[in-house]
Coordinates of C-alpha atoms and ligand atoms in Angstrom, one line a residue:
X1 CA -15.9 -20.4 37.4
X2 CA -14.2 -22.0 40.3
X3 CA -16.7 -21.1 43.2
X4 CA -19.4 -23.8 43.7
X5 CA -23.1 -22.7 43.2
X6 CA -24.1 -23.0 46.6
X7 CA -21.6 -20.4 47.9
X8 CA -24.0 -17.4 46.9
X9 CA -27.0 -19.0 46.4
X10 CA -30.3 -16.8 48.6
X11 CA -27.6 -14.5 49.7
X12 CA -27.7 -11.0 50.1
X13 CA -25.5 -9.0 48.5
X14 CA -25.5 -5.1 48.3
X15 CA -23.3 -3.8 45.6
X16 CA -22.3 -0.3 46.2
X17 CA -21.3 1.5 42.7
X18 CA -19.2 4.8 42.9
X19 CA -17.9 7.4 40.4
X20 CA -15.4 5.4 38.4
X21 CA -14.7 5.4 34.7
X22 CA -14.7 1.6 35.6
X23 CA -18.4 2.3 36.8
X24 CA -19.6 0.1 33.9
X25 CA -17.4 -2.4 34.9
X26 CA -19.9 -3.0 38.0
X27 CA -23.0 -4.4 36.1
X28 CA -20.8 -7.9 35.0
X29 CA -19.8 -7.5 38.9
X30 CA -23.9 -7.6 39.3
X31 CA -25.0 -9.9 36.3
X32 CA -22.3 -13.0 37.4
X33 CA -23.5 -12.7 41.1
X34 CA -27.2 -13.0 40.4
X35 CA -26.8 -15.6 37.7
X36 CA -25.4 -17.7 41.0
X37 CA -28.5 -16.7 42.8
X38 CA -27.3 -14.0 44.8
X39 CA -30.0 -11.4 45.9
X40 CA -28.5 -8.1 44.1
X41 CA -29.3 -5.2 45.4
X42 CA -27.4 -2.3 43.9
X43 CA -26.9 1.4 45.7
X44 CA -25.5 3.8 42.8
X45 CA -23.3 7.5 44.3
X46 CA -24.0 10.6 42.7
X47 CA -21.0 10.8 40.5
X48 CA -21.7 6.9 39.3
X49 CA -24.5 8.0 37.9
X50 CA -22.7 10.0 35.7
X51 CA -21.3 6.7 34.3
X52 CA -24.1 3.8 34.4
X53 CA -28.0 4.2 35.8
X54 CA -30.2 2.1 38.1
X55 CA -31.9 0.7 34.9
X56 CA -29.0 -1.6 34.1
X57 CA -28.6 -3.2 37.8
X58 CA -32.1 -3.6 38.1
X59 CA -32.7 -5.2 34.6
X60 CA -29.3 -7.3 35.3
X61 CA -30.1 -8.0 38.9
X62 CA -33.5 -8.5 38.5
X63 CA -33.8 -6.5 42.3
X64 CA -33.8 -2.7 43.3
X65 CA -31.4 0.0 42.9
X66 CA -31.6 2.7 44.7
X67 CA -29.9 6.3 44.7
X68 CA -29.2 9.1 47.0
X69 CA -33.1 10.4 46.4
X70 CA -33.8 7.5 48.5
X71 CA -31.8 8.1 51.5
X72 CA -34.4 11.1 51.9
X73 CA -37.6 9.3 50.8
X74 CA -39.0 8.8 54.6
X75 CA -41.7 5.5 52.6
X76 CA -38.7 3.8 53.1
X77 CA -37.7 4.2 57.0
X78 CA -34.2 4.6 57.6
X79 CA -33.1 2.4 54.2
X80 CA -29.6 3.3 55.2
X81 CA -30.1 1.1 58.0
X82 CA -32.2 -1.6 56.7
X83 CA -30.1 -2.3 53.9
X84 CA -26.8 -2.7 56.1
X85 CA -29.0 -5.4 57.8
X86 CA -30.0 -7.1 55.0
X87 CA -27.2 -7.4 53.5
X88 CA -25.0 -10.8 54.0
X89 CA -21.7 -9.1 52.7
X90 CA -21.5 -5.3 51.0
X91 CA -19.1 -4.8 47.8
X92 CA -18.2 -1.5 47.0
X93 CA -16.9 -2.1 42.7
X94 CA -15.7 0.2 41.7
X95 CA -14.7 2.2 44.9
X96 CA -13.5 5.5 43.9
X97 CA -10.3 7.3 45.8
X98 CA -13.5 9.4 47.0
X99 CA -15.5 7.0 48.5
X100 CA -12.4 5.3 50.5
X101 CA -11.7 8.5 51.8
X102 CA -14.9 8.7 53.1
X103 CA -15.9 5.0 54.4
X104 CA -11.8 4.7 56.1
X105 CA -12.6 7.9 57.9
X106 CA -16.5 7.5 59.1
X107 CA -17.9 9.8 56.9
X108 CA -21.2 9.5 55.7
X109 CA -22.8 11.8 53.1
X110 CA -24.3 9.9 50.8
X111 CA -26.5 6.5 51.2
X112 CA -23.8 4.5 49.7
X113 CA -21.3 5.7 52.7
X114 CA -24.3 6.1 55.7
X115 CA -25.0 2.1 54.7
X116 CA -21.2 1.4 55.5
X117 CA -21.1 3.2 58.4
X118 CA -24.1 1.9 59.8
X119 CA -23.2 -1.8 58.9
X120 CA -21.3 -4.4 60.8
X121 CA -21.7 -6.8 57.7
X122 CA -18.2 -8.1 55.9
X123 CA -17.3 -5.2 53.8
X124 CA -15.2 -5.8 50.2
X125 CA -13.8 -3.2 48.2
X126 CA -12.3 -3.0 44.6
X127 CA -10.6 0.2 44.1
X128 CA -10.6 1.6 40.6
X129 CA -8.5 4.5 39.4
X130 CA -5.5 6.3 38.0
X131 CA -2.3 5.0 39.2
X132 CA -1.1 8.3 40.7
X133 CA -4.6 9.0 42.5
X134 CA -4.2 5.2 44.1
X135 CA -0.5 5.5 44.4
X136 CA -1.0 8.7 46.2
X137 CA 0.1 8.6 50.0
X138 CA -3.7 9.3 51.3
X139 CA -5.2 7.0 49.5
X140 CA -2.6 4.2 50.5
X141 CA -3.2 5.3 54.1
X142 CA -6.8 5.5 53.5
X143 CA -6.4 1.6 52.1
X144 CA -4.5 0.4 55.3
X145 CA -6.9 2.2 57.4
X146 CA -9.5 0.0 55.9
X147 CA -6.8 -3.4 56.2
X148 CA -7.0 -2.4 59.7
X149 CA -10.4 -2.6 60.1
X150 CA -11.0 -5.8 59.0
X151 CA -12.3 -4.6 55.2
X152 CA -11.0 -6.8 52.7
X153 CA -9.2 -4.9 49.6
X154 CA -9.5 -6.1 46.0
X155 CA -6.0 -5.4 44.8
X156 CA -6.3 -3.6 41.3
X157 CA -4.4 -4.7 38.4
X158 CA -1.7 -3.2 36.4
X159 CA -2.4 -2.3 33.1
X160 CA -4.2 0.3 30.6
X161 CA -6.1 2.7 32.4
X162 CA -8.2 5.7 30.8
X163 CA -6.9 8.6 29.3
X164 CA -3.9 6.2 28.0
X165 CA -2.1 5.8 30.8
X166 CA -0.1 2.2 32.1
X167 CA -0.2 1.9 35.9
X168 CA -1.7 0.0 38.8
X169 CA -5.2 1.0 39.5
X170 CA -7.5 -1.3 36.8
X171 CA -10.6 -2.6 37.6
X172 CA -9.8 -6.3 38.0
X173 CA -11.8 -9.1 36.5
X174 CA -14.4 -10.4 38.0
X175 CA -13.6 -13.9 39.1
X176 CA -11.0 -12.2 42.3
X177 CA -13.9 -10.1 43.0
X178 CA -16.4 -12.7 43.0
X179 CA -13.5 -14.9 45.0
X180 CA -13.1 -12.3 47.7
X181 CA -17.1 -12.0 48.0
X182 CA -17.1 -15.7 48.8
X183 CA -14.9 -16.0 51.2
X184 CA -16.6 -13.4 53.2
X185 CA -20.0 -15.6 52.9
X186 CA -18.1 -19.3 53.6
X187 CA -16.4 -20.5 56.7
X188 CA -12.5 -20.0 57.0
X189 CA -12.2 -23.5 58.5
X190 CA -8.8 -24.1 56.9
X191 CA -7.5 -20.7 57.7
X192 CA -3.6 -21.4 58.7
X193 CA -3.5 -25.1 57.0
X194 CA -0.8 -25.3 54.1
X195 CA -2.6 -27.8 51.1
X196 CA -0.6 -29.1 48.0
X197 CA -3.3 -30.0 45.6
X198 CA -1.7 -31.8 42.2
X199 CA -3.9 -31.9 38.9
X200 CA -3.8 -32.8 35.2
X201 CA -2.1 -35.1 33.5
X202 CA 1.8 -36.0 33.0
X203 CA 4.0 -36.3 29.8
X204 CA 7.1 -38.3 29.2
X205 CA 8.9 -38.0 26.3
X206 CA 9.7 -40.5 23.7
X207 CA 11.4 -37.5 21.8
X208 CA 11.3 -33.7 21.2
X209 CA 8.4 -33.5 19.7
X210 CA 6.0 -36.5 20.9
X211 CA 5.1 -38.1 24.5
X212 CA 2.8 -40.4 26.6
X213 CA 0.4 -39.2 27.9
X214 CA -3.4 -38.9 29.0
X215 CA -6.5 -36.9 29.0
X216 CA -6.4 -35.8 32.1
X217 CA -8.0 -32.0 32.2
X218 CA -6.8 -31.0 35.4
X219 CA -11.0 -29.4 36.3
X220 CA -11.3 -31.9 39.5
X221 CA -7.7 -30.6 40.9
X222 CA -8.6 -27.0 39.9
X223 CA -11.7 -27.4 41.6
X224 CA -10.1 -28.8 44.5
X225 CA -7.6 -26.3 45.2
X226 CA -10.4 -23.1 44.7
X227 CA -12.3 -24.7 47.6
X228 CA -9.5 -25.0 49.9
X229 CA -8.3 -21.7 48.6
X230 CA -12.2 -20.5 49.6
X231 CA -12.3 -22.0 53.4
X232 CA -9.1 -20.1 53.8
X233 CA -6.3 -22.4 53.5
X234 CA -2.9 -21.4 51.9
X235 CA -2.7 -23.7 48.7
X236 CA -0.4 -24.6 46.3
X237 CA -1.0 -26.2 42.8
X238 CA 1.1 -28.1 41.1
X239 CA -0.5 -28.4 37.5
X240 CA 0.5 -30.4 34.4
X241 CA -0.4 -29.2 31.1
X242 CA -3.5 -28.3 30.8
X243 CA -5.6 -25.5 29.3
X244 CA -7.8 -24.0 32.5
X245 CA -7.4 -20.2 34.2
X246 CA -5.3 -20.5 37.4
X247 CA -8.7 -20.2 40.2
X248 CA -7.6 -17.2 42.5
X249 CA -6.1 -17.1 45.6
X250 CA -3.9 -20.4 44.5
X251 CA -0.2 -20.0 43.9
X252 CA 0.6 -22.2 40.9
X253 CA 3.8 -23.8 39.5
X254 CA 4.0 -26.2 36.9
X255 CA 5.0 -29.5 35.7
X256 CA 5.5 -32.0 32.6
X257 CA 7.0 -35.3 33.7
X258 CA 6.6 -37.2 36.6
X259 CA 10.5 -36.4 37.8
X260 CA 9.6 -33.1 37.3
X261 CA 6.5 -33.5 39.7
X262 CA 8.9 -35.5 42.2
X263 CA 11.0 -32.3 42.4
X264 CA 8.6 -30.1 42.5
X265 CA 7.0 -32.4 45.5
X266 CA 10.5 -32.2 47.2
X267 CA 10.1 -29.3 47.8
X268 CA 6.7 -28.5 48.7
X269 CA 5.3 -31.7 50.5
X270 CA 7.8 -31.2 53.9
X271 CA 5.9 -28.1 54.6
X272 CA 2.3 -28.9 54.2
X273 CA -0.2 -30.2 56.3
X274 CA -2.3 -31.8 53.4
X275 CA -1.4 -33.5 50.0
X276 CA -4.5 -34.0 47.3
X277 CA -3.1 -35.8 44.7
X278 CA -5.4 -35.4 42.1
X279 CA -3.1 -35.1 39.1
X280 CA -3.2 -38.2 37.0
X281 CA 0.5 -39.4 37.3
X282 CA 1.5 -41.5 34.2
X283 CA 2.7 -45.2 35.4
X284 CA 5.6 -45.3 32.4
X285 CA 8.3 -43.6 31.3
X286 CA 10.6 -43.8 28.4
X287 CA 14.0 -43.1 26.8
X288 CA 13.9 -39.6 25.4
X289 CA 15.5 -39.6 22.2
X290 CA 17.2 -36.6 21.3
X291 CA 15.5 -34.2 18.5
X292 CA 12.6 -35.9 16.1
X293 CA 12.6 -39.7 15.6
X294 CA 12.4 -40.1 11.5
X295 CA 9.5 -42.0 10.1
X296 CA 10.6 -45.7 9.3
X297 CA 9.6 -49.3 9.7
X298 CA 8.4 -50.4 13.2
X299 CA 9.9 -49.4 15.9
X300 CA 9.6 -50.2 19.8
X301 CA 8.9 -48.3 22.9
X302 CA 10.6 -49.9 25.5
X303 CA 8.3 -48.2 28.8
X304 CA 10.0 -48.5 32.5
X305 CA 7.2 -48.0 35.5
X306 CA 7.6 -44.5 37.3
X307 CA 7.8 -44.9 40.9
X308 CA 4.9 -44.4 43.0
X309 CA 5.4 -40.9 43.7
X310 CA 1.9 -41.1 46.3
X311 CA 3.6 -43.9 48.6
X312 CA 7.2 -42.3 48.6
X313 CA 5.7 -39.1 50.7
X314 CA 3.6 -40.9 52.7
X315 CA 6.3 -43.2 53.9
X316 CA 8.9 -39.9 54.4
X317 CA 6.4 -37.5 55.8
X318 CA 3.9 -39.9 57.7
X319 CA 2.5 -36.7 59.4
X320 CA 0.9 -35.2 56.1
X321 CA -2.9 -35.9 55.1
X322 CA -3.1 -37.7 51.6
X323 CA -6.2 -37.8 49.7
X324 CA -5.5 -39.9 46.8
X325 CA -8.0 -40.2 43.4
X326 CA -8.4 -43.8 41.8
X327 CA -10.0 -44.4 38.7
X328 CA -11.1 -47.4 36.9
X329 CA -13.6 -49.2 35.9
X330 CA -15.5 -52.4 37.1
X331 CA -14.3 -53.1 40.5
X332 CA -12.7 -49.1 41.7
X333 CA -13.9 -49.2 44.8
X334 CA -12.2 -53.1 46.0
X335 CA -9.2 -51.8 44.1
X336 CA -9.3 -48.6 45.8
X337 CA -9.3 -50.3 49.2
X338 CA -6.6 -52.0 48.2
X339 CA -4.8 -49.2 47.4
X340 CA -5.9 -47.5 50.3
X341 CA -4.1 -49.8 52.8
X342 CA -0.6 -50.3 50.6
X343 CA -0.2 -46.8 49.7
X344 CA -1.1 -46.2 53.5
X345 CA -2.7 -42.6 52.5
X346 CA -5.8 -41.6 54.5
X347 CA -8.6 -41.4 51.7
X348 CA -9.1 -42.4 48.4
X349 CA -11.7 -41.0 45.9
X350 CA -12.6 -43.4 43.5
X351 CA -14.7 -42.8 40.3
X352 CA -15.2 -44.7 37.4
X353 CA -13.8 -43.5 34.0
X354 CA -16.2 -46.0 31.5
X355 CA -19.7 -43.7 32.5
X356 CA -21.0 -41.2 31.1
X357 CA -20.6 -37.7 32.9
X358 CA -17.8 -38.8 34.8
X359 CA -14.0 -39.1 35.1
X360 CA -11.6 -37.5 32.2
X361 CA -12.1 -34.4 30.5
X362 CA -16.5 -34.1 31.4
X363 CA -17.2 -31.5 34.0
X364 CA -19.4 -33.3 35.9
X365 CA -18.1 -36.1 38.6
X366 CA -19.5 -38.7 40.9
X367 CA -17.7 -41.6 42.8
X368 CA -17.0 -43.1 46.7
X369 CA -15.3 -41.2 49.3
X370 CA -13.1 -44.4 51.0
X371 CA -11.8 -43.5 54.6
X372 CA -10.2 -46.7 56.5
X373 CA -13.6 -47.1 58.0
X374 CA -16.1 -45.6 55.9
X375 CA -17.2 -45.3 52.2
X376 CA -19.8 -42.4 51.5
X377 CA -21.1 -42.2 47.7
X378 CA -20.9 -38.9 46.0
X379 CA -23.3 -38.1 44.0
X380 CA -23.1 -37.1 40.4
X381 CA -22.7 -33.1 40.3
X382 CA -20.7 -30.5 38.5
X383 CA -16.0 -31.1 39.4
X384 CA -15.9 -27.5 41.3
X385 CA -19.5 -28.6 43.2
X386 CA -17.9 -32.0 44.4
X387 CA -14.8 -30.5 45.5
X388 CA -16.8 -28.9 47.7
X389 CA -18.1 -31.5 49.2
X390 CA -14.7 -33.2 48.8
X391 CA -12.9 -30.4 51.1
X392 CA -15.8 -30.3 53.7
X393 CA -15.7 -34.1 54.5
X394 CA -11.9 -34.2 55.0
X395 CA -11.2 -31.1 56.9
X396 CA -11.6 -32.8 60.4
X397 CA -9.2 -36.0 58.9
X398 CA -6.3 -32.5 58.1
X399 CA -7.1 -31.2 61.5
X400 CA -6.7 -34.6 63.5
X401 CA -3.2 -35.0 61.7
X402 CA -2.1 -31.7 61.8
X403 CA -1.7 -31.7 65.4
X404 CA 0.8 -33.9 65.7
X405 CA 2.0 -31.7 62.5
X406 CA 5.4 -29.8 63.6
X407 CA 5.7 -26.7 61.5
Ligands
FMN1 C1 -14.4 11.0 33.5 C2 -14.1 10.8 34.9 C3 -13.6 9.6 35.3 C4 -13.2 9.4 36.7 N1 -12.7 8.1 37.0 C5 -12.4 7.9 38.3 C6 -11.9 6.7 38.7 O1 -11.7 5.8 37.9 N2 -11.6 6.5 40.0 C7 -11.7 7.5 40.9 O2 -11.4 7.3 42.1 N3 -12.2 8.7 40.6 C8 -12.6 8.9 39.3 N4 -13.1 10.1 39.0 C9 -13.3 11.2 40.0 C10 -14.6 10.9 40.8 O3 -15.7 10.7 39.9 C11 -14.8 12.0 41.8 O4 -13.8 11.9 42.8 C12 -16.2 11.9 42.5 O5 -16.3 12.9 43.4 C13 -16.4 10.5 43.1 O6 -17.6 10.5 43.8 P1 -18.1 9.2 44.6 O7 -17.0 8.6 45.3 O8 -19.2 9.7 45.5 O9 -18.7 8.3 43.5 C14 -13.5 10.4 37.6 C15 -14.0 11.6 37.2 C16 -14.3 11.8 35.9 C17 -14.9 13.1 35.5

């Protein structure tokens, strides 16, 4: 999972379940939250009932669930209301054609729709359902009714749905649920910046078959583009090959070799306000021999540097925030400075690749934070955790540069 820990950690999170065949679907919704120390509290319709029971939600969320009975049990004063202010975010997953009828036009007949109603708390939902019930003309309307009012949709997938049908209208999986519950919960403090974020390692060739290249695993640039992705920023990730899911909310396009990452920078870099360049870009390139080279005696690799793809931008597009990544061993953070200054980008984060728990492949990190000024130590914690912290310590550094950005 892309989201850092902290995101839902002691919040409150009311998961509304309606009448869906995807009903079931809801409790992995309610188990993933809670295991990142959400408070869960479930509300279950009538008609979901029919599907799944409060046992599971409370056994998975290790919290209440409550049913229409309760909307009526007068012990608990006006729950409608208290659990719309209780709640940090509601999430209504699986959200029947039904249920969006009712909650895009005010209705309120049931706890699950009096809680929405009475609630000025973000409100998610994740529409599950035949394709010609969701393709249907009310409940499109019905779904840009809610846009309208500020309620953030859950696109569903296209794919198998019950009763052996092929449309638009699954239940999606979890991780652009649990992506579009974090956003709600984090600040959008990079809402309208463009980021580039490079990751994973590069390949070049010696012939069809066989290349150079290194273990890079791409985590700390997939990390890095989910947290952007999460304050709101539009990000792009460039990726070499490398064997991660593609975080949500990221549009990806990939590369092999470093000419291929140059064109693919072409393109991309003139438009953005922010370059992280955590990709680790091989220094040396060969002559590709055509098909497979035969077994025989020695032979030898002639290698010819690759140019430095980091300074190139930052000499054409001076505008741009660079955050570059060094790593190395004894000495990372002089040579880093070093860099720093000749590669003239605006930060550097340097880690060592020789400890344990840190650098290629691990999923754990730790390393400096060099600024032209400043060097902050990161401590060591989990890739998507420091990204975190990463994208919250350069966002003013973006900001500052951006406004002399010209779009
Ligand atoms: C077997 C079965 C599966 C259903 N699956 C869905 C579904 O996936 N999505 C949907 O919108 N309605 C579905 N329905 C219809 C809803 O259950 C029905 O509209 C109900 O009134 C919804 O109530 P609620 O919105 O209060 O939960 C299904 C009904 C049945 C009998």
């Amino acid at each position: 999972m892309w989201i850092p820990s902290s995101v839902f950690r002691r919040k409150n999170i009311l998961l509304g379940v309606s009448g869906s065949i995807a009903a079931f679907k809801a409790c992995n919704v309610a188990s993933s939250l809670a295991k990142c120390d959400a408070h869960v509290r479930t509300v279950l319709t009538q008609s979901a009932l029919r599907f799944v029971g409060p046992v599971s939600f409370i056994s998975l969320t290790n919290d209440v669930a409550y049913t229409d009975e309760d909307l009526w049990n007068m012990k608990l004063r006006s729950l409608h209301i208290e659990l719309g202010r209780w709640s940090d975010v509601i999430v209504v997953a699986p959200a029947t054609a039904n249920t969006l009828a009712k909650i895009a036009n005010g209705i309120a007949d049931n706890l699950l729709t009096s809680i929405v109603l009475g609630s000025d708390k973000p409100l998610v939902v994740v529409p599950a359902m035949n394709v010609r019930m969701y393709e249907n003309k009310a409940t499109q309307e019905n779904l840009s009714k809610l846009r309208d009012h500020g309620v953030v949709v859950v696109e569903p997938e296209i794919g198998h749905l019950a009763d052996g049908e092929v449309g638009k209208g699954r239940f999606p999986e979890v991780e652009p649920i649990l992506f579009s519950v974090a956003k709600t919960l984090v600040p959008q403090d990079m809402a309208g910046m463009r980021v580039l974020v490079t990751a994973g390692p590069t390949r070049e060739y010696i012939d069809d078959v066989r290349f150079i290249s290194n273990p890079s695993s791409g985590k700390m640039g997939y990390a890095l583009a989910e947290a952007c992705a999460l304050r709101g920023a539009e990000v792009t990730l460039l990726s070499g090959p490398v064997n991660l899911d593609v975080p949500p909310g990221v549009k990806l396009l990939t590369f092999e070799s470093v000419a291929d990452l140059e064109r693919l920078m072409d393109q991309t870099v003139p438009s953005c306000h922010a370059v992280l360049m955590a990709a680790a870009v091989g220094d040396f390139t060969t002559s590709k021999v055509a098909g497979k080279m035969k077994r025989q005696g020695n032979l030898e690799l002639t290698l010819q540097a690759t140019p430095d793809v980091i300074a190139k931008y930052t000499q054409k597009y001076p505008n741009v925030f660079y955050l570059a990544f060094a790593a190395g061993t004894d000495g990372v953070v002089e040579e880093a400075r070093e860099k720093l200054a000749r590669k003239q980008v605006d930060a550097i984060f340097a880690n060592r690749i020789d400890e344990e728990n840190t650098g290629f492949g691990v999923d754990t990190n730790s390393g400096w934070l060099i600024n032209k000024n400043t060097t902050e130590e990161a401590p060591l914690q989990s890739k998507v955790d420091l990204s975190w912290w990463l994208s919250e310590r350069i966002i003013c550094q973006i900001r500052a540069k951006s406004e002399t950005f010209q779009s």
